[in-house]
mmCIF file of C-alpha atoms in Angstrom:
data_model
loop_
_atom_site.group_PDB
_atom_site.id
_atom_site.type_symbol
_atom_site.label_atom_id
_atom_site.label_comp_id
_atom_site.label_asym_id
_atom_site.label_seq_id
_atom_site.Cartn_x
_atom_site.Cartn_y
_atom_site.Cartn_z
ATOM 1 C CA MET A 115 57.664 65.564 96.973
ATOM 2 C CA GLU A 116 54.158 67.259 97.242
ATOM 3 C CA ALA A 117 50.507 65.571 97.165
ATOM 4 C CA SER A 118 47.632 68.035 96.760
ATOM 5 C CA CYS A 119 44.539 68.156 100.126
ATOM 6 C CA ASP A 120 41.298 66.042 98.690
ATOM 7 C CA GLU A 121 38.954 68.460 100.412
ATOM 8 C CA CYS A 122 40.486 71.926 99.536
ATOM 9 C CA GLY A 123 42.656 71.469 97.203
ATOM 10 C CA GLY A 124 46.196 72.932 99.424
ATOM 11 C CA LYS A 125 49.655 71.778 98.558
ATOM 12 C CA ILE A 126 50.760 69.444 101.326
ATOM 13 C CA LYS A 127 54.213 68.918 101.586
ATOM 14 C CA ILE A 128 56.150 65.486 102.750
ATOM 15 C CA PRO A 129 59.294 65.179 104.060
ATOM 16 C CA LYS A 130 62.053 63.319 102.137
ATOM 17 C CA ASP A 131 62.774 60.173 105.173
ATOM 18 C CA SER A 132 58.440 59.667 105.397
ATOM 19 C CA VAL A 133 57.601 56.632 105.678
ATOM 20 C CA ALA A 134 54.333 54.897 104.838
ATOM 21 C CA GLY A 135 51.511 54.908 107.710
ATOM 22 C CA GLU A 136 53.390 58.384 109.136
ATOM 23 C CA ILE A 137 50.779 61.427 109.359
ATOM 24 C CA VAL A 138 50.552 64.498 107.270
ATOM 25 C CA SER A 139 48.262 67.681 107.418
ATOM 26 C CA CYS A 140 47.546 69.691 105.041
ATOM 27 C CA PRO A 141 48.613 73.309 106.779
ATOM 28 C CA ASP A 142 45.255 75.092 104.698
ATOM 29 C CA CYS A 143 42.300 73.028 105.901
ATOM 30 C CA GLY A 144 44.390 70.973 109.599
ATOM 31 C CA LEU A 145 42.802 67.695 107.624
ATOM 32 C CA GLU A 146 45.073 64.763 108.290
ATOM 33 C CA TYR A 147 46.052 62.186 105.940
ATOM 34 C CA GLU A 148 48.093 58.795 106.375
ATOM 35 C CA ILE A 149 50.763 57.885 104.166
ATOM 36 C CA ALA A 150 49.937 55.037 102.710
ATOM 37 C CA LYS A 151 52.971 54.200 99.742
ATOM 38 C CA ILE A 152 55.795 56.186 99.124
ATOM 39 C CA SER A 153 58.527 55.716 96.912
ATOM 40 C CA ASN A 154 61.238 58.415 95.299
ATOM 41 C CA ASP A 155 59.111 60.085 93.090
ATOM 42 C CA LYS A 156 55.353 58.879 94.017
ATOM 43 C CA VAL A 157 53.574 60.118 97.240
ATOM 44 C CA GLU A 158 49.961 57.883 97.890
ATOM 45 C CA LEU A 159 47.377 59.678 100.691
ATOM 46 C CA LYS A 160 44.893 58.110 102.630
ATOM 47 C CA PRO A 161 42.530 59.598 105.049
ATOM 48 C CA ALA A 162 43.821 59.175 108.291
ATOM 49 C CA GLU A 163 41.930 57.764 111.549
ATOM 50 C CA THR A 164 39.771 59.636 113.836
ATOM 51 C CA VAL A 165 40.696 59.670 117.252
ATOM 52 C CA GLY A 166 39.167 56.298 118.991
ATOM 53 C CA GLU A 167 38.518 56.319 122.406
ATOM 54 C CA ASP A 168 41.119 53.222 123.088
ATOM 55 C CA TRP A 169 43.571 55.753 121.934
ATOM 56 C CA GLY A 170 46.947 55.968 123.665
ATOM 57 C CA GLU A 171 50.044 54.869 125.855
ATOM 58 C CA MET B 85 66.723 37.878 113.184
ATOM 59 C CA ASN B 86 63.591 39.328 112.227
ATOM 60 C CA PHE B 87 62.105 42.127 113.912
ATOM 61 C CA GLY B 88 58.644 42.440 114.161
ATOM 62 C CA LEU B 89 57.161 46.169 115.027
ATOM 63 C CA ILE B 90 53.174 46.157 114.447
ATOM 64 C CA TYR B 91 51.815 49.612 114.108
ATOM 65 C CA ASP B 92 49.157 51.731 113.154
ATOM 66 C CA ARG B 93 50.669 55.185 112.980
ATOM 67 C CA ILE B 94 54.636 56.026 112.346
ATOM 68 C CA ARG B 95 55.021 58.084 115.139
ATOM 69 C CA TRP B 96 58.235 59.428 116.256
ATOM 70 C CA GLU B 97 58.305 56.430 118.277
ATOM 71 C CA GLU B 98 58.261 53.639 115.906
ATOM 72 C CA LYS B 99 60.397 55.507 113.687
ATOM 73 C CA SER B 100 63.092 55.460 115.986
ATOM 74 C CA LEU B 101 62.901 51.848 117.233
ATOM 75 C CA THR B 102 63.199 50.532 113.198
ATOM 76 C CA GLN B 103 65.340 52.633 112.369
ATOM 77 C CA THR B 104 67.777 51.216 115.417
ATOM 78 C CA ALA B 105 66.621 47.892 114.849
ATOM 79 C CA LYS B 106 67.865 48.218 111.169
ATOM 80 C CA LYS B 107 71.506 49.405 112.648
ATOM 81 C CA LYS B 108 72.016 46.514 114.905
ATOM 82 C CA GLY B 109 71.683 44.508 112.125
ATOM 83 C CA ALA B 110 67.823 43.145 112.663
ATOM 84 C CA ARG B 111 65.319 42.996 109.189
ATOM 85 C CA VAL B 112 62.433 45.093 110.746
ATOM 86 C CA VAL B 113 59.237 43.992 109.462
ATOM 87 C CA THR B 114 56.930 46.812 110.440
ATOM 88 C CA ILE B 115 52.855 45.910 109.983
ATOM 89 C CA ASP B 116 50.095 48.309 109.368
ATOM 90 C CA ALA B 117 47.268 46.524 112.253
ATOM 91 C CA LYS B 118 44.537 48.597 110.355
ATOM 92 C CA MET B 119 45.345 45.929 107.362
ATOM 93 C CA LEU B 120 45.461 42.521 108.937
ATOM 94 C CA THR B 121 43.583 39.654 108.215
ATOM 95 C CA LEU B 122 44.174 37.040 110.841
ATOM 96 C CA ASP B 123 43.447 33.282 109.992
ATOM 97 C CA SER B 124 42.044 31.356 112.960
ATOM 98 C CA SER B 125 43.240 28.106 111.415
ATOM 99 C CA ALA B 126 47.272 29.297 110.592
ATOM 100 C CA LYS B 127 49.746 27.399 111.434
ATOM 101 C CA SER B 128 52.226 28.656 114.075
ATOM 102 C CA LYS B 129 55.228 28.671 111.723
ATOM 103 C CA GLU B 130 53.225 30.791 108.590
ATOM 104 C CA VAL B 131 52.108 33.712 111.289
ATOM 105 C CA GLN B 132 56.509 33.320 112.588
ATOM 106 C CA LYS B 133 56.839 33.721 108.823
ATOM 107 C CA GLU B 134 54.401 36.497 108.281
ATOM 108 C CA PHE B 135 55.311 38.650 112.092
ATOM 109 C CA GLY B 136 58.858 37.767 112.793
ATOM 110 C CA ASP B 137 61.153 36.249 115.853
ATOM 111 C CA VAL B 138 60.086 39.057 118.185
ATOM 112 C CA VAL B 139 56.801 41.449 117.888
ATOM 113 C CA LEU B 140 56.629 44.862 119.066
ATOM 114 C CA GLN B 141 52.947 45.750 119.736
ATOM 115 C CA ARG B 142 53.111 49.447 119.249
ATOM 116 C CA CYS B 143 49.633 49.845 118.164
ATOM 117 C CA ILE B 144 47.684 53.248 119.286
ATOM 118 C CA SER B 145 44.205 51.794 119.539
ATOM 119 C CA TYR B 146 44.562 49.282 122.911
ATOM 120 C CA PHE B 147 41.808 47.248 121.648
ATOM 121 C CA ARG B 148 43.178 46.408 119.028
ATOM 122 C CA GLY B 149 46.652 46.306 119.981
ATOM 123 C CA GLN B 150 45.569 43.650 122.771
ATOM 124 C CA HIS B 151 43.411 41.646 120.014
ATOM 125 C CA VAL B 152 46.419 41.578 117.473
ATOM 126 C CA THR B 153 48.676 40.584 121.189
ATOM 127 C CA ALA B 154 46.361 37.739 122.104
ATOM 128 C CA TYR B 155 46.377 36.868 118.281
ATOM 129 C CA LEU B 156 50.234 36.559 118.004
ATOM 130 C CA GLU B 157 50.410 34.554 122.048
ATOM 131 C CA PHE B 158 48.088 32.412 121.298
ATOM 132 C CA LYS B 159 49.946 31.581 117.857
ATOM 133 C CA GLY B 160 53.219 30.753 120.425
ATOM 134 C CA LEU B 161 55.298 34.551 119.569
ATOM 135 C CA THR B 162 56.892 35.813 121.675
ATOM 136 C CA VAL B 163 55.294 39.541 121.983
ATOM 137 C CA ILE B 164 56.612 42.073 123.638
ATOM 138 C CA ASN B 165 54.748 43.679 126.258
ATOM 139 C CA LYS B 166 52.928 40.633 126.730
ATOM 140 C CA HIS B 167 48.638 40.188 126.632
ATOM 141 C CA ARG B 168 48.411 39.618 130.430
ATOM 142 C CA VAL B 169 50.253 42.837 130.714
ATOM 143 C CA GLY B 170 48.880 45.485 128.612
ATOM 144 C CA GLU B 171 45.366 43.820 129.863
ATOM 145 C CA ILE B 172 46.170 45.504 133.387
ATOM 146 C CA CYS B 173 48.263 48.524 132.110
ATOM 147 C CA GLY B 174 45.273 49.477 129.954
ATOM 148 C CA ASN B 175 42.920 49.365 132.617
ATOM 149 C CA LYS B 176 42.900 51.505 135.007
ATOM 150 C CA TYR B 177 40.632 49.204 137.186
ATOM 151 C CA LEU B 178 43.322 46.467 136.791
ATOM 152 C CA THR B 179 45.991 48.931 137.752
ATOM 153 C CA THR B 180 45.552 50.313 140.887
ATOM 154 C CA LEU B 181 44.524 46.634 141.628
ATOM 155 C CA ALA B 182 47.763 45.193 140.650
ATOM 156 C CA LEU B 183 49.525 47.840 142.187
ATOM 157 C CA GLU B 184 48.224 47.851 145.623
ATOM 158 C CA LYS B 185 48.317 43.964 145.727
ATOM 159 C CA ALA B 186 52.362 44.436 145.585
ATOM 160 C CA ARG B 187 51.949 46.971 147.723
ATOM 161 C CA VAL B 188 52.889 50.072 145.873
ATOM 162 C CA PRO B 189 52.342 53.008 146.950
ATOM 163 C CA THR B 190 49.398 54.645 144.610
ATOM 164 C CA PRO B 191 46.849 56.992 145.101
ATOM 165 C CA ARG B 192 43.624 55.365 146.673
ATOM 166 C CA THR B 193 40.776 54.205 145.006
ATOM 167 C CA MET B 194 36.669 53.561 145.187
ATOM 168 C CA PHE B 195 35.440 51.672 142.514
ATOM 169 C CA ALA B 196 31.232 51.573 142.161
ATOM 170 C CA PHE B 197 29.437 50.662 139.219
ATOM 171 C CA THR B 198 26.370 52.614 139.070
ATOM 172 C CA ALA B 199 26.269 56.734 139.411
ATOM 173 C CA ASP B 200 24.385 56.683 142.607
ATOM 174 C CA SER B 201 26.655 54.629 143.884
ATOM 175 C CA ALA B 202 29.832 57.032 142.355
ATOM 176 C CA LYS B 203 27.909 59.278 144.552
ATOM 177 C CA GLU B 204 28.690 57.380 147.259
ATOM 178 C CA ALA B 205 31.695 56.503 146.329
ATOM 179 C CA VAL B 206 33.034 59.924 146.014
ATOM 180 C CA GLU B 207 31.461 60.809 149.218
ATOM 181 C CA LYS B 208 33.083 57.979 150.708
ATOM 182 C CA LEU B 209 36.691 58.675 149.730
ATOM 183 C CA GLY B 210 36.421 62.900 150.707
ATOM 184 C CA TYR B 211 36.962 65.970 148.446
ATOM 185 C CA PRO B 212 38.983 66.342 146.020
ATOM 186 C CA ALA B 213 38.442 63.286 143.874
ATOM 187 C CA VAL B 214 39.621 62.813 140.514
ATOM 188 C CA LEU B 215 37.140 60.344 138.123
ATOM 189 C CA LYS B 216 38.697 58.835 134.738
ATOM 190 C CA PRO B 217 37.996 56.608 132.295
ATOM 191 C CA VAL B 218 39.141 52.845 133.076
ATOM 192 C CA VAL B 219 39.877 52.798 129.181
ATOM 193 C CA GLY B 220 41.886 55.344 127.852
ATOM 194 C CA SER B 221 44.808 57.698 127.852
ATOM 195 C CA TRP B 222 46.240 60.713 127.238
ATOM 196 C CA GLY B 223 44.657 62.851 130.301
ATOM 197 C CA ARG B 224 40.849 62.331 128.609
ATOM 198 C CA GLY B 225 37.937 62.005 130.047
ATOM 199 C CA VAL B 226 39.963 62.914 133.839
ATOM 200 C CA ALA B 227 37.997 65.186 135.459
ATOM 201 C CA PRO B 228 38.249 66.848 139.357
ATOM 202 C CA LEU B 229 35.284 66.583 141.614
ATOM 203 C CA LYS B 230 36.617 69.180 143.576
ATOM 204 C CA ASP B 231 32.889 69.129 145.613
ATOM 205 C CA ARG B 232 30.027 67.778 145.818
ATOM 206 C CA ASP B 233 28.166 70.226 143.519
ATOM 207 C CA THR B 234 29.969 69.728 140.679
ATOM 208 C CA ALA B 235 30.525 65.928 141.685
ATOM 209 C CA SER B 236 27.285 64.841 141.246
ATOM 210 C CA PRO B 237 26.875 66.210 137.528
ATOM 211 C CA ILE B 238 30.233 64.982 135.936
ATOM 212 C CA ILE B 239 28.418 61.551 137.344
ATOM 213 C CA GLU B 240 24.968 62.527 135.814
ATOM 214 C CA LEU B 241 26.481 63.053 132.933
ATOM 215 C CA ARG B 242 28.903 59.721 132.939
ATOM 216 C CA GLU B 243 25.719 58.046 133.183
ATOM 217 C CA GLU B 244 24.481 59.242 129.977
ATOM 218 C CA MET B 245 27.125 58.622 128.040
ATOM 219 C CA THR B 246 27.286 55.044 126.169
ATOM 220 C CA GLY B 247 29.839 51.967 126.362
ATOM 221 C CA ALA B 248 29.798 50.020 128.910
ATOM 222 C CA LEU B 249 33.114 50.619 130.515
ATOM 223 C CA ASN B 250 31.302 54.451 130.905
ATOM 224 C CA GLN B 251 29.747 52.270 133.840
ATOM 225 C CA ILE B 252 32.757 51.780 135.354
ATOM 226 C CA TYR B 253 33.162 54.336 137.983
ATOM 227 C CA TYR B 254 36.431 54.798 139.234
ATOM 228 C CA ILE B 255 36.906 57.239 141.919
ATOM 229 C CA GLN B 256 40.958 58.415 143.306
ATOM 230 C CA GLU B 257 41.793 60.244 146.008
ATOM 231 C CA MET B 258 43.593 63.898 144.223
ATOM 232 C CA ILE B 259 47.314 64.130 145.540
ATOM 233 C CA LYS B 260 48.070 67.444 146.745
ATOM 234 C CA ARG B 261 51.143 67.561 144.141
ATOM 235 C CA PRO B 262 52.863 69.876 142.175
ATOM 236 C CA PRO B 263 51.956 70.819 139.092
ATOM 237 C CA ARG B 264 53.790 67.961 136.928
ATOM 238 C CA ASP B 265 54.577 64.361 137.275
ATOM 239 C CA ILE B 266 57.453 62.115 136.260
ATOM 240 C CA ARG B 267 57.184 60.173 134.039
ATOM 241 C CA THR B 268 60.093 57.488 134.124
ATOM 242 C CA ILE B 269 60.321 54.531 131.281
ATOM 243 C CA VAL B 270 61.506 51.000 132.327
ATOM 244 C CA VAL B 271 62.662 48.610 130.308
ATOM 245 C CA GLY B 272 63.111 44.840 131.504
ATOM 246 C CA ASP B 273 64.561 44.897 134.526
ATOM 247 C CA ARG B 274 66.378 48.836 134.396
ATOM 248 C CA VAL B 275 64.952 52.053 134.461
ATOM 249 C CA VAL B 276 66.271 54.080 131.442
ATOM 250 C CA ALA B 277 64.922 57.279 131.528
ATOM 251 C CA ALA B 278 63.008 59.447 133.957
ATOM 252 C CA ALA B 279 61.389 63.132 132.729
ATOM 253 C CA TYR B 280 59.227 65.823 134.848
ATOM 254 C CA ARG B 281 55.655 66.592 132.937
ATOM 255 C CA TYR B 282 54.415 70.295 133.131
ATOM 256 C CA ALA B 283 51.400 70.693 133.022
ATOM 257 C CA PRO B 284 50.582 73.692 130.897
ATOM 258 C CA PRO B 285 48.434 76.962 131.357
ATOM 259 C CA GLN B 286 45.222 76.598 132.057
ATOM 260 C CA ASP B 287 45.133 73.268 132.460
ATOM 261 C CA TRP B 288 45.883 70.935 135.435
ATOM 262 C CA ARG B 289 46.585 67.622 134.030
ATOM 263 C CA THR B 290 50.423 66.884 132.772
ATOM 264 C CA ASN B 291 49.892 65.100 130.010
ATOM 265 C CA VAL B 292 51.964 65.903 127.328
ATOM 266 C CA ALA B 293 48.767 64.645 124.754
ATOM 267 C CA ARG B 294 47.251 67.997 126.288
ATOM 268 C CA GLY B 295 50.575 70.470 126.092
ATOM 269 C CA GLY B 296 52.312 68.888 129.416
ATOM 270 C CA LYS B 297 56.583 69.880 128.714
ATOM 271 C CA THR B 298 58.751 67.385 129.319
ATOM 272 C CA ALA B 299 62.098 68.091 132.046
ATOM 273 C CA PRO B 300 65.411 66.520 133.092
ATOM 274 C CA CYS B 301 64.482 64.452 136.575
ATOM 275 C CA LYS B 302 67.539 62.304 138.322
ATOM 276 C CA ILE B 303 66.457 59.177 138.920
ATOM 277 C CA THR B 304 66.991 59.192 142.523
ATOM 278 C CA LYS B 305 67.356 55.331 144.585
ATOM 279 C CA GLU B 306 63.611 56.459 145.585
ATOM 280 C CA LEU B 307 62.517 56.695 142.513
ATOM 281 C CA GLU B 308 64.119 53.967 140.809
ATOM 282 C CA GLU B 309 62.650 50.608 143.063
ATOM 283 C CA MET B 310 59.195 52.337 142.711
ATOM 284 C CA ALA B 311 59.302 52.231 139.399
ATOM 285 C CA LEU B 312 60.882 48.441 139.569
ATOM 286 C CA MET B 313 58.538 47.740 141.925
ATOM 287 C CA ALA B 314 55.370 48.783 139.484
ATOM 288 C CA ALA B 315 56.901 47.718 136.683
ATOM 289 C CA ASP B 316 57.352 44.183 138.514
ATOM 290 C CA ALA B 317 53.267 44.487 139.367
ATOM 291 C CA VAL B 318 52.071 44.847 136.031
ATOM 292 C CA GLY B 319 54.171 41.741 134.448
ATOM 293 C CA GLY B 320 57.172 43.958 133.593
ATOM 294 C CA GLY B 321 58.102 44.957 129.351
ATOM 295 C CA VAL B 322 58.562 48.237 128.064
ATOM 296 C CA LEU B 323 56.527 50.781 129.906
ATOM 297 C CA GLY B 324 55.795 54.551 131.374
ATOM 298 C CA VAL B 325 55.730 54.089 134.544
ATOM 299 C CA ASP B 326 54.106 57.528 135.683
ATOM 300 C CA ALA B 327 54.544 59.462 139.719
ATOM 301 C CA MET B 328 53.335 62.008 141.861
ATOM 302 C CA GLU B 329 55.232 63.742 144.323
ATOM 303 C CA SER B 330 52.749 63.220 147.540
ATOM 304 C CA PRO B 331 53.457 65.133 150.500
ATOM 305 C CA ASP B 332 53.632 61.358 152.148
ATOM 306 C CA GLY B 333 56.575 60.564 148.812
ATOM 307 C CA LEU B 334 56.059 59.429 145.580
ATOM 308 C CA VAL B 335 52.564 57.138 143.899
ATOM 309 C CA ILE B 336 52.055 55.446 141.274
ATOM 310 C CA HIS B 337 49.432 56.433 139.489
ATOM 311 C CA GLU B 338 49.592 54.808 136.036
ATOM 312 C CA VAL B 339 51.916 52.508 133.737
ATOM 313 C CA ASN B 340 51.927 52.405 130.255
ATOM 314 C CA ASN B 341 51.217 50.149 127.740
ATOM 315 C CA THR B 342 52.529 51.307 124.754
ATOM 316 C CA VAL B 343 54.583 54.316 125.873
ATOM 317 C CA GLU B 344 54.927 57.571 124.517
ATOM 318 C CA PHE B 345 59.093 57.958 124.989
ATOM 319 C CA LYS B 346 60.218 61.649 122.560
ATOM 320 C CA GLY B 347 59.217 63.699 124.979
ATOM 321 C CA ALA B 348 61.594 61.806 127.246
ATOM 322 C CA SER B 349 64.125 61.698 124.977
ATOM 323 C CA GLN B 350 64.427 65.627 124.072
ATOM 324 C CA VAL B 351 65.615 65.427 128.023
ATOM 325 C CA ASN B 352 68.031 62.304 128.433
ATOM 326 C CA GLU B 353 71.267 61.793 127.557
ATOM 327 C CA THR B 354 70.831 57.697 127.236
ATOM 328 C CA ASN B 355 69.332 56.957 123.680
ATOM 329 C CA ILE B 356 65.763 55.485 124.326
ATOM 330 C CA PRO B 357 64.946 53.490 121.508
ATOM 331 C CA GLU B 358 68.491 51.486 121.514
ATOM 332 C CA ALA B 359 67.255 50.521 125.225
ATOM 333 C CA ILE B 360 63.699 49.635 123.972
ATOM 334 C CA VAL B 361 65.582 47.318 121.334
ATOM 335 C CA ASN B 362 67.942 45.920 122.874
ATOM 336 C CA HIS B 363 65.536 44.472 125.314
ATOM 337 C CA VAL B 364 63.491 42.856 122.620
ATOM 338 C CA LEU B 365 67.044 41.052 120.562
ATOM 339 C CA SER B 366 68.378 40.132 124.349
ATOM 340 C CA ILE B 367 64.442 38.399 124.188
ATOM 341 C CA ALA B 368 64.506 37.056 121.429
ATOM 342 C CA LYS B 369 67.898 35.267 121.765
ATOM 343 C CA ARG B 370 66.956 33.701 124.675
#
């Protein structure tokens, strides 16, 4: 499955076992997206959150 | 059994935990914390129906995770880790005090609340030292204070930074360690895995998020005892206890509340996600 990058039009490959909440990035411009919804033949992306100062483990 | 997993990003860890819980026959409810709307007047039973019988909180955003945990605990749910544990682990100031109180060997640390007193604190502690943010992870903002000339501008830069927490100065002695530290994964009352984390070339920090590389590490009796003592000191749960090899033996410098274990999994035969899921399910059955 593939999606296209809103920023540069690059083709983003979506691995088969992907689930909602995972992060994918555009191979051309590097922009990160979060998988918002995914079914067998359809994927919906949204821009991923940027790293916050309280992020970590 | 309904197993709730709260996330804001699904990383390798969250994916493997979900798959493992499903294999064990639990019904997994994955909940995106970014999309939550929580109602103060909701009844406990309604909240439990939505979130599950037991909830594993795995948010990357510390404050988001803590606030969701607090809500669920006030509504009577069991959350791993507990809010109190997250509070101590998420704030290095509290972690150090908890470790000291429990007599767990930990680097000596000075605390100060203005730039001027921070400069005085590092003089009292001696050089080299390390300035760390009290909240924050992945080695970000961790600065070596090698001598007075480098310490002063770093502390002055911190003074200029916005955010109230930047005015809490946490200055720790620099431990003479090899270019590695030890990550142990504690699950309940067991150390399930350990890994060396080697600093990448051109960095002194060992965090995997900074490019640190993991290697197998034997769980010695000393390491096991210290990791369990440290986990107990912060209130226990599923934790990443980090140790350094000082000339005088191991010292514990950090305990992580939403531990990342992808690196440790690659160099350990133990199935870490399985150990965590078993622990969570056993707590749910109590």
